[in-house]
Amino acid sequence: QKEVEQNSGPLSVPEGAIASLNCTYSDRGSQSFFWYRQYSGKSPELIMSIYSNGDKEDGRFTAQLNKASQYVSLLIRDSQPSDSATYLCAVTLSGGYQKVTFGIGTKLQVIP
Amino acid sequence: GAVVSQHPSWVICKSGTSVKIECRSLDFQATTMFWYRQFPKQSLMLMATSNEGSKATYEQGVEKDKFLINHASLTLSTLTVTSAHPEDSSFYICSAAISSGPGTDTQYFGPGTRLTVL
Protein backbone atom coordinates (compact mmCIF):
# COMPACT_ATOMS: atom_id res chain seq x y z
CA GLN A 1 0.00 0.00 0.00
CA LYS A 2 1.34 3.40 -0.96
CA GLU A 3 1.80 5.87 1.87
CA VAL A 4 -0.14 8.62 0.08
CA GLU A 5 -2.60 7.68 -2.64
CA GLN A 6 -4.25 9.84 -5.24
CA ASN A 7 -6.08 9.11 -8.45
CA SER A 8 -3.80 10.34 -11.22
CA GLY A 9 -6.77 11.43 -13.33
CA PRO A 10 -7.24 13.35 -15.47
CA LEU A 11 -10.24 14.82 -13.73
CA SER A 12 -12.21 16.98 -16.14
CA VAL A 13 -14.71 19.55 -14.92
CA PRO A 14 -16.51 22.35 -16.78
CA GLU A 15 -15.63 25.94 -16.03
CA GLY A 16 -17.57 27.22 -13.03
CA ALA A 17 -18.09 23.78 -11.52
CA ILE A 18 -16.70 22.40 -8.27
CA ALA A 19 -13.63 20.22 -8.59
CA SER A 20 -13.17 17.61 -5.88
CA LEU A 21 -9.72 16.10 -5.38
CA ASN A 22 -9.16 13.25 -2.98
CA CYS A 23 -6.24 11.73 -1.13
CA THR A 24 -5.85 8.88 1.35
CA TYR A 25 -2.87 8.12 3.53
CA SER A 26 -1.73 5.07 5.42
CA ASP A 27 -0.02 6.43 8.54
CA ARG A 28 -2.55 7.09 11.31
CA GLY A 29 0.02 9.17 13.15
CA SER A 30 0.31 11.74 10.38
CA GLN A 31 -0.07 15.29 11.65
CA SER A 32 0.28 17.71 8.78
CA PHE A 33 -1.42 17.71 5.42
CA PHE A 34 -0.78 19.90 2.42
CA TRP A 35 -2.11 20.53 -1.04
CA TYR A 36 0.26 21.81 -3.70
CA ARG A 37 -0.49 22.84 -7.25
CA GLN A 38 2.05 22.10 -9.96
CA TYR A 39 1.79 23.47 -13.46
CA SER A 40 3.54 21.53 -16.19
CA GLY A 41 7.27 22.19 -16.14
CA LYS A 42 7.06 24.23 -12.95
CA SER A 43 7.73 23.54 -9.28
CA PRO A 44 4.96 22.94 -6.72
CA GLU A 45 3.15 25.88 -5.19
CA LEU A 46 1.52 25.62 -1.76
CA ILE A 47 -2.26 26.06 -1.82
CA MET A 48 -3.44 24.89 1.57
CA SER A 49 -2.23 23.32 4.77
CA ILE A 50 -4.51 21.62 7.28
CA TYR A 51 -3.70 20.08 10.62
CA SER A 52 -6.99 19.30 12.39
CA ASN A 53 -10.19 17.53 11.45
CA GLY A 54 -12.80 19.51 9.60
CA ASP A 55 -12.81 22.09 6.85
CA LYS A 56 -10.46 24.95 6.14
CA GLU A 57 -11.42 27.53 3.57
CA ASP A 58 -9.23 29.98 1.67
CA GLY A 59 -10.92 31.82 -1.15
CA ARG A 60 -12.19 29.31 -3.69
CA PHE A 61 -10.31 26.46 -2.03
CA THR A 62 -11.54 24.28 0.82
CA ALA A 63 -9.44 21.55 2.38
CA GLN A 64 -11.20 18.81 4.31
CA LEU A 65 -9.50 16.44 6.73
CA ASN A 66 -10.89 13.29 8.32
CA LYS A 67 -8.20 11.59 10.37
CA ALA A 68 -10.44 8.70 11.39
CA SER A 69 -10.90 7.80 7.73
CA GLN A 70 -7.34 8.85 6.85
CA TYR A 71 -8.71 11.02 4.12
CA VAL A 72 -7.99 14.54 2.96
CA SER A 73 -9.65 16.37 0.10
CA LEU A 74 -9.48 19.65 -1.75
CA LEU A 75 -12.52 21.37 -3.21
CA ILE A 76 -12.11 24.09 -5.81
CA ARG A 77 -15.22 26.19 -6.29
CA ASP A 78 -15.99 28.11 -9.49
CA SER A 79 -13.22 26.26 -11.32
CA GLN A 80 -11.33 28.29 -13.89
CA PRO A 81 -9.22 27.14 -16.85
CA SER A 82 -6.22 28.56 -14.99
CA ASP A 83 -6.82 25.95 -12.29
CA SER A 84 -5.82 23.25 -14.78
CA ALA A 85 -2.74 21.70 -13.22
CA THR A 86 -1.60 18.69 -11.23
CA TYR A 87 -2.57 18.80 -7.56
CA LEU A 88 -0.24 17.08 -5.15
CA CYS A 89 -1.33 15.82 -1.77
CA ALA A 90 1.49 15.81 0.79
CA VAL A 91 1.51 14.28 4.25
CA THR A 92 4.00 14.54 7.07
CA LEU A 93 4.35 11.01 8.36
CA SER A 94 4.72 10.37 12.07
CA GLY A 95 8.34 10.35 13.14
CA GLY A 96 9.33 12.02 9.89
CA TYR A 97 9.90 15.42 11.41
CA GLN A 98 9.57 17.91 8.58
CA LYS A 99 9.79 15.38 5.77
CA VAL A 100 6.65 15.00 3.72
CA THR A 101 5.55 12.23 1.43
CA PHE A 102 3.86 13.22 -1.80
CA GLY A 103 1.14 11.46 -3.70
CA ILE A 104 1.51 11.01 -7.42
CA GLY A 105 -0.81 13.95 -8.02
CA THR A 106 -4.18 14.36 -9.72
CA LYS A 107 -4.26 16.11 -13.06
CA LEU A 108 -7.17 18.53 -13.23
CA GLN A 109 -8.53 19.83 -16.51
CA VAL A 110 -11.04 22.67 -16.43
CA ILE A 111 -12.92 22.81 -19.70
CA PRO A 112 -13.98 26.33 -20.86
CA GLY B 1 6.78 36.04 2.09
CA ALA B 2 8.30 32.54 2.00
CA VAL B 3 10.18 32.99 -1.25
CA VAL B 4 12.75 30.41 -2.29
CA SER B 5 15.09 30.94 -5.21
CA GLN B 6 17.19 28.51 -7.18
CA HIS B 7 20.08 29.10 -9.51
CA PRO B 8 20.55 28.26 -12.28
CA SER B 9 17.07 27.67 -13.66
CA TRP B 10 18.47 25.42 -16.33
CA VAL B 11 21.85 24.00 -17.20
CA ILE B 12 23.27 21.88 -20.00
CA CYS B 13 26.56 20.14 -19.39
CA LYS B 14 28.76 17.46 -20.85
CA SER B 15 28.91 13.99 -19.38
CA GLY B 16 31.54 13.71 -16.67
CA THR B 17 31.35 17.30 -15.51
CA SER B 18 30.02 18.56 -12.17
CA VAL B 19 27.13 20.94 -11.72
CA LYS B 20 26.31 23.04 -8.67
CA ILE B 21 22.77 24.19 -7.91
CA GLU B 22 22.07 26.85 -5.29
CA CYS B 23 18.92 27.14 -3.20
CA ARG B 24 18.24 30.25 -1.15
CA SER B 25 15.45 31.27 1.17
CA LEU B 26 15.09 34.98 0.46
CA ASP B 27 12.89 36.30 3.23
CA PHE B 28 13.20 33.74 6.01
CA GLN B 29 15.69 31.49 7.69
CA ALA B 30 15.25 27.81 7.08
CA THR B 31 16.90 25.37 9.39
CA THR B 32 15.92 22.56 7.05
CA MET B 33 16.00 22.40 3.28
CA PHE B 34 15.09 19.52 1.04
CA TRP B 35 16.25 18.41 -2.38
CA TYR B 36 13.91 16.63 -4.75
CA ARG B 37 14.20 15.19 -8.22
CA GLN B 38 11.34 14.83 -10.65
CA PHE B 39 11.42 12.87 -13.88
CA PRO B 40 8.82 13.57 -16.59
CA LYS B 41 5.30 12.53 -15.66
CA GLN B 42 6.45 11.26 -12.27
CA SER B 43 5.97 12.58 -8.77
CA LEU B 44 8.52 14.32 -6.65
CA MET B 45 11.16 12.06 -5.19
CA LEU B 46 12.96 13.24 -2.09
CA MET B 47 16.71 12.94 -2.44
CA ALA B 48 17.97 14.35 0.83
CA THR B 49 17.20 16.47 3.85
CA SER B 50 19.68 19.21 4.59
CA ASN B 51 20.13 20.83 7.98
CA GLU B 52 22.25 23.90 8.52
CA GLY B 53 25.65 23.04 9.89
CA SER B 54 25.28 19.28 9.73
CA LYS B 55 25.57 16.48 7.22
CA ALA B 56 22.64 15.87 4.92
CA THR B 57 20.44 12.84 5.36
CA TYR B 58 20.06 10.96 2.10
CA GLU B 59 17.13 8.81 1.08
CA GLN B 60 17.68 5.17 0.32
CA GLY B 61 19.15 4.68 -3.12
CA VAL B 62 20.59 8.18 -3.44
CA GLU B 63 24.37 8.19 -3.73
CA LYS B 64 25.76 10.70 -1.27
CA ASP B 65 29.12 10.80 -3.03
CA LYS B 66 27.46 11.70 -6.30
CA PHE B 67 25.00 14.24 -4.96
CA LEU B 68 26.95 16.46 -2.59
CA ILE B 69 24.89 18.71 -0.38
CA ASN B 70 26.20 21.63 1.62
CA HIS B 71 24.01 23.72 3.92
CA ALA B 72 26.40 26.45 4.99
CA SER B 73 23.92 28.96 6.35
CA LEU B 74 20.30 29.31 7.34
CA THR B 75 19.48 30.70 3.92
CA LEU B 76 21.65 28.71 1.52
CA SER B 77 21.94 25.07 0.54
CA THR B 78 23.79 23.74 -2.49
CA LEU B 79 23.51 20.51 -4.42
CA THR B 80 26.46 19.43 -6.54
CA VAL B 81 25.93 16.68 -9.07
CA THR B 82 29.37 15.19 -9.53
CA SER B 83 30.48 13.41 -12.70
CA ALA B 84 27.07 13.89 -14.23
CA HIS B 85 25.77 11.38 -16.75
CA PRO B 86 22.78 11.49 -19.09
CA GLU B 87 20.68 9.48 -16.62
CA ASP B 88 21.08 12.35 -14.14
CA SER B 89 19.14 14.62 -16.46
CA SER B 90 16.09 15.67 -14.49
CA PHE B 91 14.23 18.53 -12.83
CA TYR B 92 15.86 19.27 -9.47
CA ILE B 93 13.78 21.20 -6.97
CA CYS B 94 14.69 22.45 -3.53
CA SER B 95 12.37 23.43 -0.73
CA ALA B 96 12.80 25.25 2.55
CA ALA B 97 10.76 24.58 5.65
CA ILE B 98 9.10 27.12 7.94
CA SER B 99 7.76 26.12 11.31
CA SER B 100 4.89 27.89 13.05
CA GLY B 101 4.67 25.42 15.87
CA PRO B 102 5.03 21.71 16.62
CA GLY B 103 3.94 19.57 13.70
CA THR B 104 3.25 22.55 11.43
CA ASP B 105 6.39 22.65 9.33
CA THR B 106 5.53 23.82 5.85
CA GLN B 107 7.72 23.47 2.80
CA TYR B 108 8.03 26.18 0.18
CA PHE B 109 9.57 25.24 -3.12
CA GLY B 110 12.10 26.93 -5.31
CA PRO B 111 11.38 27.26 -9.05
CA GLY B 112 13.54 24.25 -9.90
CA THR B 113 16.60 23.62 -12.04
CA ARG B 114 16.35 21.64 -15.23
CA LEU B 115 19.56 19.69 -15.79
CA THR B 116 20.40 18.19 -19.16
CA VAL B 117 23.54 16.08 -19.42
CA LEU B 118 24.74 15.43 -22.95
GROMACS .gro file of N, CA, C and O in nm, chain B residues 15-117:
model
  412
  127SER      N    1   2.877   1.513  -2.027
  127SER     CA    2   2.891   1.399  -1.938
  127SER      C    3   3.028   1.400  -1.871
  127SER      O    4   3.130   1.428  -1.934
  128GLY      N    5   3.029   1.374  -1.741
  128GLY     CA    6   3.154   1.371  -1.667
  128GLY      C    7   3.184   1.499  -1.590
  128GLY      O    8   3.272   1.500  -1.503
  129THR      N    9   3.112   1.604  -1.621
  129THR     CA   10   3.135   1.730  -1.551
  129THR      C   11   3.048   1.738  -1.426
  129THR      O   12   2.957   1.658  -1.406
  130SER      N   13   3.079   1.835  -1.339
  130SER     CA   14   3.002   1.856  -1.217
  130SER      C   15   2.919   1.983  -1.229
  130SER      O   16   2.961   2.080  -1.292
  131VAL      N   17   2.805   1.981  -1.167
  131VAL     CA   18   2.713   2.094  -1.172
  131VAL      C   19   2.669   2.130  -1.031
  131VAL      O   20   2.630   2.041  -0.954
  132LYS      N   21   2.674   2.259  -0.999
  132LYS     CA   22   2.631   2.304  -0.867
  132LYS      C   23   2.502   2.383  -0.879
  132LYS      O   24   2.490   2.472  -0.964
  133ILE      N   25   2.406   2.350  -0.794
  133ILE     CA   26   2.277   2.419  -0.791
  133ILE      C   27   2.262   2.485  -0.654
  133ILE      O   28   2.284   2.420  -0.552
  134GLU      N   29   2.225   2.612  -0.654
  134GLU     CA   30   2.207   2.685  -0.529
  134GLU      C   31   2.059   2.703  -0.496
  134GLU      O   32   1.978   2.727  -0.584
  135CYS      N   33   2.029   2.693  -0.369
  135CYS     CA   34   1.892   2.714  -0.320
  135CYS      C   35   1.899   2.814  -0.205
  135CYS      O   36   1.973   2.793  -0.110
  136ARG      N   37   1.822   2.921  -0.218
  136ARG     CA   38   1.824   3.025  -0.115
  136ARG      C   39   1.683   3.058  -0.067
  136ARG      O   40   1.591   3.071  -0.148
  137SER      N   41   1.668   3.072   0.062
  137SER     CA   42   1.545   3.127   0.117
  137SER      C   43   1.566   3.278   0.128
  137SER      O   44   1.659   3.323   0.195
  138LEU      N   45   1.483   3.355   0.061
  138LEU     CA   46   1.509   3.498   0.046
  138LEU      C   47   1.457   3.583   0.161
  138LEU      O   48   1.515   3.688   0.192
  139ASP      N   49   1.349   3.543   0.222
  139ASP     CA   50   1.289   3.630   0.323
  139ASP      C   51   1.264   3.557   0.455
  139ASP      O   52   1.186   3.603   0.538
  140PHE      N   53   1.332   3.444   0.473
  140PHE     CA   54   1.320   3.374   0.601
  140PHE      C   55   1.441   3.284   0.619
  140PHE      O   56   1.514   3.255   0.524
  141GLN      N   57   1.462   3.242   0.740
  141GLN     CA   58   1.569   3.149   0.769
  141GLN      C   59   1.512   3.010   0.780
  141GLN      O   60   1.412   2.988   0.848
  142ALA      N   61   1.574   2.918   0.711
  142ALA     CA   62   1.525   2.781   0.708
  142ALA      C   63   1.629   2.688   0.768
  142ALA      O   64   1.737   2.672   0.713
  143THR      N   65   1.594   2.630   0.880
  143THR     CA   66   1.690   2.537   0.939
  143THR      C   67   1.698   2.408   0.857
  143THR      O   68   1.799   2.339   0.862
  144THR      N   69   1.593   2.379   0.785
  144THR     CA   70   1.592   2.256   0.705
  144THR      C   71   1.553   2.286   0.562
  144THR      O   72   1.458   2.360   0.537
  145MET      N   73   1.632   2.232   0.471
  145MET     CA   74   1.600   2.240   0.328
  145MET      C   75   1.597   2.098   0.272
  145MET      O   76   1.662   2.007   0.328
  146PHE      N   77   1.525   2.083   0.165
  146PHE     CA   78   1.509   1.952   0.104
  146PHE      C   79   1.544   1.960  -0.044
  146PHE      O   80   1.521   2.062  -0.109
  147TRP      N   81   1.596   1.851  -0.095
  147TRP     CA   82   1.625   1.841  -0.238
  147TRP      C   83   1.544   1.727  -0.298
  147TRP      O   84   1.545   1.614  -0.247
  148TYR      N   85   1.474   1.759  -0.407
  148TYR     CA   86   1.391   1.663  -0.475
  148TYR      C   87   1.437   1.650  -0.620
  148TYR      O   88   1.499   1.739  -0.675
  149ARG      N   89   1.398   1.540  -0.679
  149ARG     CA   90   1.420   1.519  -0.822
  149ARG      C   91   1.288   1.474  -0.882
  149ARG      O   92   1.214   1.398  -0.818
  150GLN      N   93   1.260   1.522  -1.000
  150GLN     CA   94   1.134   1.483  -1.065
  150GLN      C   95   1.161   1.451  -1.211
  150GLN      O   96   1.205   1.538  -1.287
  151PHE      N   97   1.132   1.328  -1.248
  151PHE     CA   98   1.142   1.287  -1.388
  151PHE      C   99   1.007   1.313  -1.455
  151PHE      O  100   0.905   1.322  -1.388
  152PRO      N  101   1.007   1.324  -1.588
  152PRO     CA  102   0.882   1.357  -1.659
  152PRO      C  103   0.768   1.263  -1.623
  152PRO      O  104   0.785   1.141  -1.615
  153LYS      N  105   0.654   1.324  -1.596
  153LYS     CA  106   0.530   1.253  -1.566
  153LYS      C  107   0.540   1.166  -1.440
  153LYS      O  108   0.462   1.073  -1.422
  154GLN      N  109   0.633   1.197  -1.353
  154GLN     CA  110   0.645   1.126  -1.227
  154GLN      C  111   0.634   1.225  -1.111
  154GLN      O  112   0.644   1.346  -1.130
  155SER      N  113   0.610   1.171  -0.993
  155SER     CA  114   0.597   1.258  -0.877
  155SER      C  115   0.733   1.298  -0.824
  155SER      O  116   0.837   1.250  -0.869
  156LEU      N  117   0.729   1.387  -0.729
  156LEU     CA  118   0.852   1.432  -0.665
  156LEU      C  119   0.915   1.318  -0.586
  156LEU      O  120   0.846   1.245  -0.516
  157MET      N  121   1.045   1.305  -0.597
  157MET     CA  122   1.116   1.206  -0.519
  157MET      C  123   1.218   1.278  -0.431
  157MET      O  124   1.306   1.348  -0.480
  158LEU      N  125   1.204   1.261  -0.301
  158LEU     CA  126   1.296   1.324  -0.209
  158LEU      C  127   1.433   1.259  -0.221
  158LEU      O  128   1.445   1.136  -0.216
  159MET      N  129   1.533   1.344  -0.236
  159MET     CA  130   1.671   1.294  -0.244
  159MET      C  131   1.739   1.301  -0.108
  159MET      O  132   1.805   1.206  -0.066
  160ALA      N  133   1.724   1.416  -0.042
  160ALA     CA  134   1.797   1.435   0.083
  160ALA      C  135   1.736   1.549   0.162
  160ALA      O  136   1.671   1.638   0.108
  161THR      N  137   1.759   1.543   0.292
  161THR     CA  138   1.720   1.647   0.385
  161THR      C  139   1.846   1.714   0.435
  161THR      O  140   1.940   1.645   0.479
  162SER      N  141   1.847   1.845   0.428
  162SER     CA  142   1.968   1.921   0.459
  162SER      C  143   1.943   2.012   0.578
  162SER      O  144   1.853   2.096   0.574
  163ASN      N  145   2.023   1.996   0.681
  163ASN     CA  146   2.013   2.083   0.798
  163ASN      C  147   2.137   2.169   0.810
  163ASN      O  148   2.249   2.123   0.788
  164GLU      N  149   2.116   2.294   0.843
  164GLU     CA  150   2.225   2.390   0.852
  164GLU      C  151   2.331   2.344   0.951
  164GLU      O  152   2.299   2.307   1.065
  165GLY      N  153   2.454   2.338   0.903
  165GLY     CA  154   2.565   2.304   0.989
  165GLY      C  155   2.586   2.157   1.014
  165GLY      O  156   2.676   2.121   1.091
  166SER      N  157   2.508   2.072   0.953
  166SER     CA  158   2.528   1.928   0.973
  166SER      C  159   2.520   1.854   0.840
  166SER      O  160   2.481   1.911   0.738
  167LYS      N  161   2.558   1.727   0.846
  167LYS     CA  162   2.557   1.648   0.722
  167LYS      C  163   2.414   1.621   0.677
  167LYS      O  164   2.324   1.602   0.759
  168ALA      N  165   2.397   1.615   0.548
  168ALA     CA  166   2.264   1.587   0.492
  168ALA      C  167   2.226   1.441   0.516
  168ALA      O  168   2.312   1.353   0.527
  169THR      N  169   2.097   1.419   0.523
  169THR     CA  170   2.044   1.284   0.536
  169THR      C  171   1.988   1.243   0.400
  169THR      O  172   1.896   1.306   0.349
  170TYR      N  173   2.045   1.139   0.344
  170TYR     CA  174   2.006   1.096   0.210
  170TYR      C  175   1.901   0.986   0.216
  170TYR      O  176   1.903   0.900   0.304
  171GLU      N  177   1.812   0.987   0.119
  171GLU     CA  178   1.713   0.881   0.108
  171GLU      C  179   1.779   0.755   0.051
  171GLU      O  180   1.883   0.761  -0.016
  172GLN      N  181   1.715   0.645   0.079
  172GLN     CA  182   1.768   0.517   0.032
  172GLN      C  183   1.780   0.519  -0.120
  172GLN      O  184   1.687   0.560  -0.191
  173GLY      N  185   1.893   0.475  -0.169
  173GLY     CA  186   1.915   0.468  -0.312
  173GLY      C  187   1.980   0.592  -0.372
  173GLY      O  188   2.014   0.590  -0.491
  174VAL      N  189   1.995   0.696  -0.295
  174VAL     CA  190   2.059   0.818  -0.344
  174VAL      C  191   2.205   0.815  -0.303
  174VAL      O  192   2.237   0.804  -0.185
  175GLU      N  193   2.293   0.827  -0.401
  175GLU     CA  194   2.437   0.819  -0.373
  175GLU      C  195   2.488   0.950  -0.316
  175GLU      O  196   2.491   1.053  -0.384
  176LYS      N  197   2.531   0.947  -0.192
  176LYS     CA  198   2.576   1.070  -0.127
  176LYS      C  199   2.706   1.122  -0.186
  176LYS      O  200   2.733   1.243  -0.179
  177ASP      N  201   2.787   1.035  -0.244
  177ASP     CA  202   2.912   1.080  -0.303
  177ASP      C  203   2.890   1.141  -0.440
  177ASP      O  204   2.978   1.211  -0.493
  178LYS      N  205   2.777   1.115  -0.498
  178LYS     CA  206   2.746   1.170  -0.630
  178LYS      C  207   2.668   1.301  -0.616
  178LYS      O  208   2.689   1.394  -0.692
  179PHE      N  209   2.582   1.306  -0.519
  179PHE     CA  210   2.500   1.424  -0.496
  179PHE      C  211   2.545   1.488  -0.364
  179PHE      O  212   2.497   1.453  -0.257
  180LEU      N  213   2.638   1.583  -0.377
  180LEU     CA  214   2.695   1.646  -0.259
  180LEU      C  215   2.609   1.764  -0.216
  180LEU      O  216   2.578   1.851  -0.297
  181ILE      N  217   2.573   1.764  -0.090
  181ILE     CA  218   2.489   1.871  -0.038
  181ILE      C  219   2.563   1.944   0.072
  181ILE      O  220   2.618   1.883   0.163
  182ASN      N  221   2.560   2.077   0.061
  182ASN     CA  222   2.620   2.163   0.162
  182ASN      C  223   2.518   2.265   0.207
  182ASN      O  224   2.457   2.333   0.125
  183HIS      N  225   2.499   2.276   0.338
  183HIS     CA  226   2.401   2.372   0.392
  183HIS      C  227   2.478   2.464   0.486
  183HIS      O  228   2.479   2.443   0.606
  184ALA      N  229   2.543   2.563   0.426
  184ALA     CA  230   2.640   2.645   0.499
  184ALA      C  231   2.578   2.750   0.587
  184ALA      O  232   2.639   2.797   0.683
  185SER      N  233   2.455   2.791   0.555
  185SER     CA  234   2.392   2.896   0.635
  185SER      C  235   2.243   2.868   0.641
  185SER      O  236   2.192   2.777   0.576
  186LEU      N  237   2.174   2.950   0.718
  186LEU     CA  238   2.030   2.931   0.734
  186LEU      C  239   1.950   2.971   0.610
  186LEU      O  240   1.829   2.952   0.605
  187THR      N  241   2.018   3.027   0.512
  187THR     CA  242   1.948   3.070   0.392
  187THR      C  243   2.003   3.010   0.263
  187THR      O  244   1.955   3.041   0.155
  188LEU      N  245   2.102   2.922   0.273
  188LEU     CA  246   2.165   2.871   0.152
  188LEU      C  247   2.199   2.723   0.165
  188LEU      O  248   2.264   2.680   0.260
  189SER      N  249   2.154   2.646   0.067
  189SER     CA  250   2.194   2.507   0.054
  189SER      C  251   2.234   2.486  -0.091
  189SER      O  252   2.176   2.546  -0.182
  190THR      N  253   2.336   2.404  -0.112
  190THR     CA  254   2.379   2.374  -0.249
  190THR      C  255   2.380   2.225  -0.273
  190THR      O  256   2.409   2.146  -0.183
  191LEU      N  257   2.347   2.190  -0.396
  191LEU     CA  258   2.351   2.051  -0.442
  191LEU      C  259   2.450   2.045  -0.558
  191LEU      O  260   2.435   2.120  -0.655
  192THR      N  261   2.551   1.962  -0.546
  192THR     CA  262   2.646   1.943  -0.654
  192THR      C  263   2.631   1.802  -0.710
  192THR      O  264   2.645   1.705  -0.635
  193VAL      N  265   2.600   1.796  -0.838
  193VAL     CA  266   2.593   1.668  -0.907
  193VAL      C  267   2.731   1.642  -0.964
  193VAL      O  268   2.776   1.714  -1.055
  194THR      N  269   2.800   1.545  -0.909
  194THR     CA  270   2.937   1.519  -0.953
  194THR      C  271   2.939   1.415  -1.064
  194THR      O  272   2.856   1.323  -1.066
  195SER      N  273   3.032   1.433  -1.157
  195SER     CA  274   3.048   1.341  -1.270
  195SER      C  275   2.911   1.305  -1.328
  195SER      O  276   2.871   1.189  -1.330
  196ALA      N  277   2.843   1.408  -1.373
  196ALA     CA  278   2.707   1.389  -1.423
  196ALA      C  279   2.704   1.303  -1.547
  196ALA      O  280   2.794   1.309  -1.632
  197HIS      N  281   2.599   1.223  -1.558
  197HIS     CA  282   2.577   1.138  -1.675
  197HIS      C  283   2.436   1.163  -1.728
  197HIS      O  284   2.351   1.220  -1.657
  198PRO      N  285   2.411   1.121  -1.850
  198PRO     CA  286   2.278   1.149  -1.909
  198PRO      C  287   2.161   1.104  -1.821
  198PRO      O  288   2.057   1.170  -1.820
  199GLU      N  289   2.178   0.996  -1.748
  199GLU     CA  290   2.068   0.948  -1.662
  199GLU      C  291   2.041   1.041  -1.544
  199GLU      O  292   1.939   1.025  -1.474
  200ASP      N  293   2.131   1.136  -1.519
  200ASP     CA  294   2.108   1.235  -1.414
  200ASP      C  295   2.024   1.352  -1.462
  200ASP      O  296   1.986   1.439  -1.383
  201SER      N  297   1.997   1.355  -1.590
  201SER     CA  298   1.914   1.462  -1.646
  201SER      C  299   1.776   1.455  -1.580
  201SER      O  300   1.710   1.351  -1.582
  202SER      N  301   1.735   1.565  -1.524
  202SER     CA  302   1.609   1.567  -1.449
  202SER      C  303   1.577   1.710  -1.408
  202SER      O  304   1.651   1.803  -1.438
  203PHE      N  305   1.466   1.725  -1.340
  203PHE     CA  306   1.423   1.853  -1.283
  203PHE      C  307   1.454   1.845  -1.133
  203PHE      O  308   1.396   1.762  -1.063
  204TYR      N  309   1.545   1.928  -1.087
  204TYR     CA  310   1.586   1.927  -0.947
  204TYR      C  311   1.521   2.046  -0.877
  204TYR      O  312   1.533   2.160  -0.921
  205ILE      N  313   1.453   2.016  -0.768
  205ILE     CA  314   1.378   2.120  -0.697
  205ILE      C  315   1.417   2.118  -0.550
  205ILE      O  316   1.423   2.011  -0.489
  206CYS      N  317   1.441   2.237  -0.496
  206CYS     CA  318   1.469   2.245  -0.353
  206CYS      C  319   1.347   2.303  -0.282
  206CYS      O  320   1.260   2.365  -0.344
  207SER      N  321   1.340   2.279  -0.154
  207SER     CA  322   1.237   2.343  -0.073
  207SER      C  323   1.298   2.382   0.060
  207SER      O  324   1.400   2.327   0.103
  208ALA      N  325   1.236   2.479   0.123
  208ALA     CA  326   1.280   2.525   0.255
  208ALA      C  327   1.161   2.522   0.348
  208ALA      O  328   1.049   2.555   0.308
  209ALA      N  329   1.185   2.478   0.471
  209ALA     CA  330   1.076   2.458   0.565
  209ALA      C  331   1.065   2.573   0.665
  209ALA      O  332   1.165   2.623   0.716
  210ILE      N  333   0.942   2.613   0.690
  210ILE     CA  334   0.910   2.712   0.794
  210ILE      C  335   0.824   2.642   0.898
  210ILE      O  336   0.733   2.567   0.864
  211SER      N  337   0.855   2.670   1.024
  211SER     CA  338   0.776   2.612   1.131
  211SER      C  339   0.700   2.720   1.205
  211SER      O  340   0.756   2.824   1.241
  212SER      N  341   0.570   2.695   1.226
  212SER     CA  342   0.489   2.789   1.305
  212SER      C  343   0.437   2.721   1.430
  212SER      O  344   0.340   2.764   1.489
  213GLY      N  345   0.507   2.614   1.468
  213GLY     CA  346   0.467   2.542   1.587
  213GLY      C  347   0.489   2.393   1.568
  213GLY      O  348   0.515   2.349   1.455
  214PRO      N  349   0.479   2.315   1.673
  214PRO     CA  350   0.503   2.171   1.662
  214PRO      C  351   0.412   2.107   1.559
  214PRO      O  352   0.291   2.128   1.560
  215GLY      N  353   0.472   2.030   1.470
  215GLY     CA  354   0.394   1.957   1.370
  215GLY      C  355   0.335   2.043   1.261
  215GLY      O  356   0.245   1.999   1.190
  216THR      N  357   0.384   2.166   1.244
  216THR     CA  358   0.325   2.255   1.143
  216THR      C  359   0.426   2.297   1.038
  216THR      O  360   0.403   2.393   0.966
  217ASP      N  361   0.537   2.226   1.030
  217ASP     CA  362   0.639   2.265   0.933
  217ASP      C  363   0.585   2.261   0.792
  217ASP      O  364   0.527   2.161   0.750
  218THR      N  365   0.605   2.368   0.720
  218THR     CA  366   0.553   2.382   0.585
  218THR      C  367   0.668   2.405   0.489
  218THR      O  368   0.754   2.489   0.515
  219GLN      N  369   0.666   2.334   0.379
  219GLN     CA  370   0.772   2.347   0.280
  219GLN      C  371   0.730   2.441   0.168
  219GLN      O  372   0.619   2.431   0.115
  220TYR      N  373   0.821   2.529   0.132
  220TYR     CA  374   0.803   2.618   0.018
  220TYR      C  375   0.910   2.585  -0.085
  220TYR      O  376   1.027   2.571  -0.049
  221PHE      N  377   0.868   2.574  -0.209
  221PHE     CA  378   0.957   2.524  -0.312
  221PHE      C  379   1.022   2.635  -0.393
  221PHE      O  380   0.962   2.740  -0.419
  222GLY      N  381   1.145   2.609  -0.434
  222GLY     CA  382   1.210   2.693  -0.531
  222GLY      C  383   1.154   2.664  -0.669
  222GLY      O  384   1.078   2.570  -0.688
  223PRO      N  385   1.192   2.743  -0.769
  223PRO     CA  386   1.138   2.726  -0.905
  223PRO      C  387   1.195   2.606  -0.980
  223PRO      O  388   1.144   2.571  -1.085
  224GLY      N  389   1.299   2.544  -0.926
  224GLY     CA  390   1.354   2.425  -0.990
  224GLY      C  391   1.467   2.455  -1.086
  224GLY      O  392   1.482   2.568  -1.137
  225THR      N  393   1.548   2.354  -1.109
  225THR     CA  394   1.660   2.362  -1.204
  225THR      C  395   1.650   2.243  -1.298
  225THR      O  396   1.648   2.128  -1.254
  226ARG      N  397   1.642   2.272  -1.425
  226ARG     CA  398   1.635   2.164  -1.523
  226ARG      C  399   1.775   2.132  -1.572
  226ARG      O  400   1.841   2.217  -1.632
  227LEU      N  401   1.820   2.012  -1.542
  227LEU     CA  402   1.956   1.969  -1.579
  227LEU      C  403   1.949   1.875  -1.698
  227LEU      O  404   1.875   1.776  -1.695
  228THR      N  405   2.026   1.907  -1.800
  228THR     CA  406   2.040   1.819  -1.916
  228THR      C  407   2.186   1.783  -1.931
  228THR      O  408   2.271   1.872  -1.943
  229VAL      N  409   2.216   1.655  -1.928
  229VAL     CA  410   2.354   1.608  -1.942
  229VAL      C  411   2.367   1.542  -2.079
  229VAL      O  412   2.294   1.447  -2.111
   0.00000   0.00000   0.00000
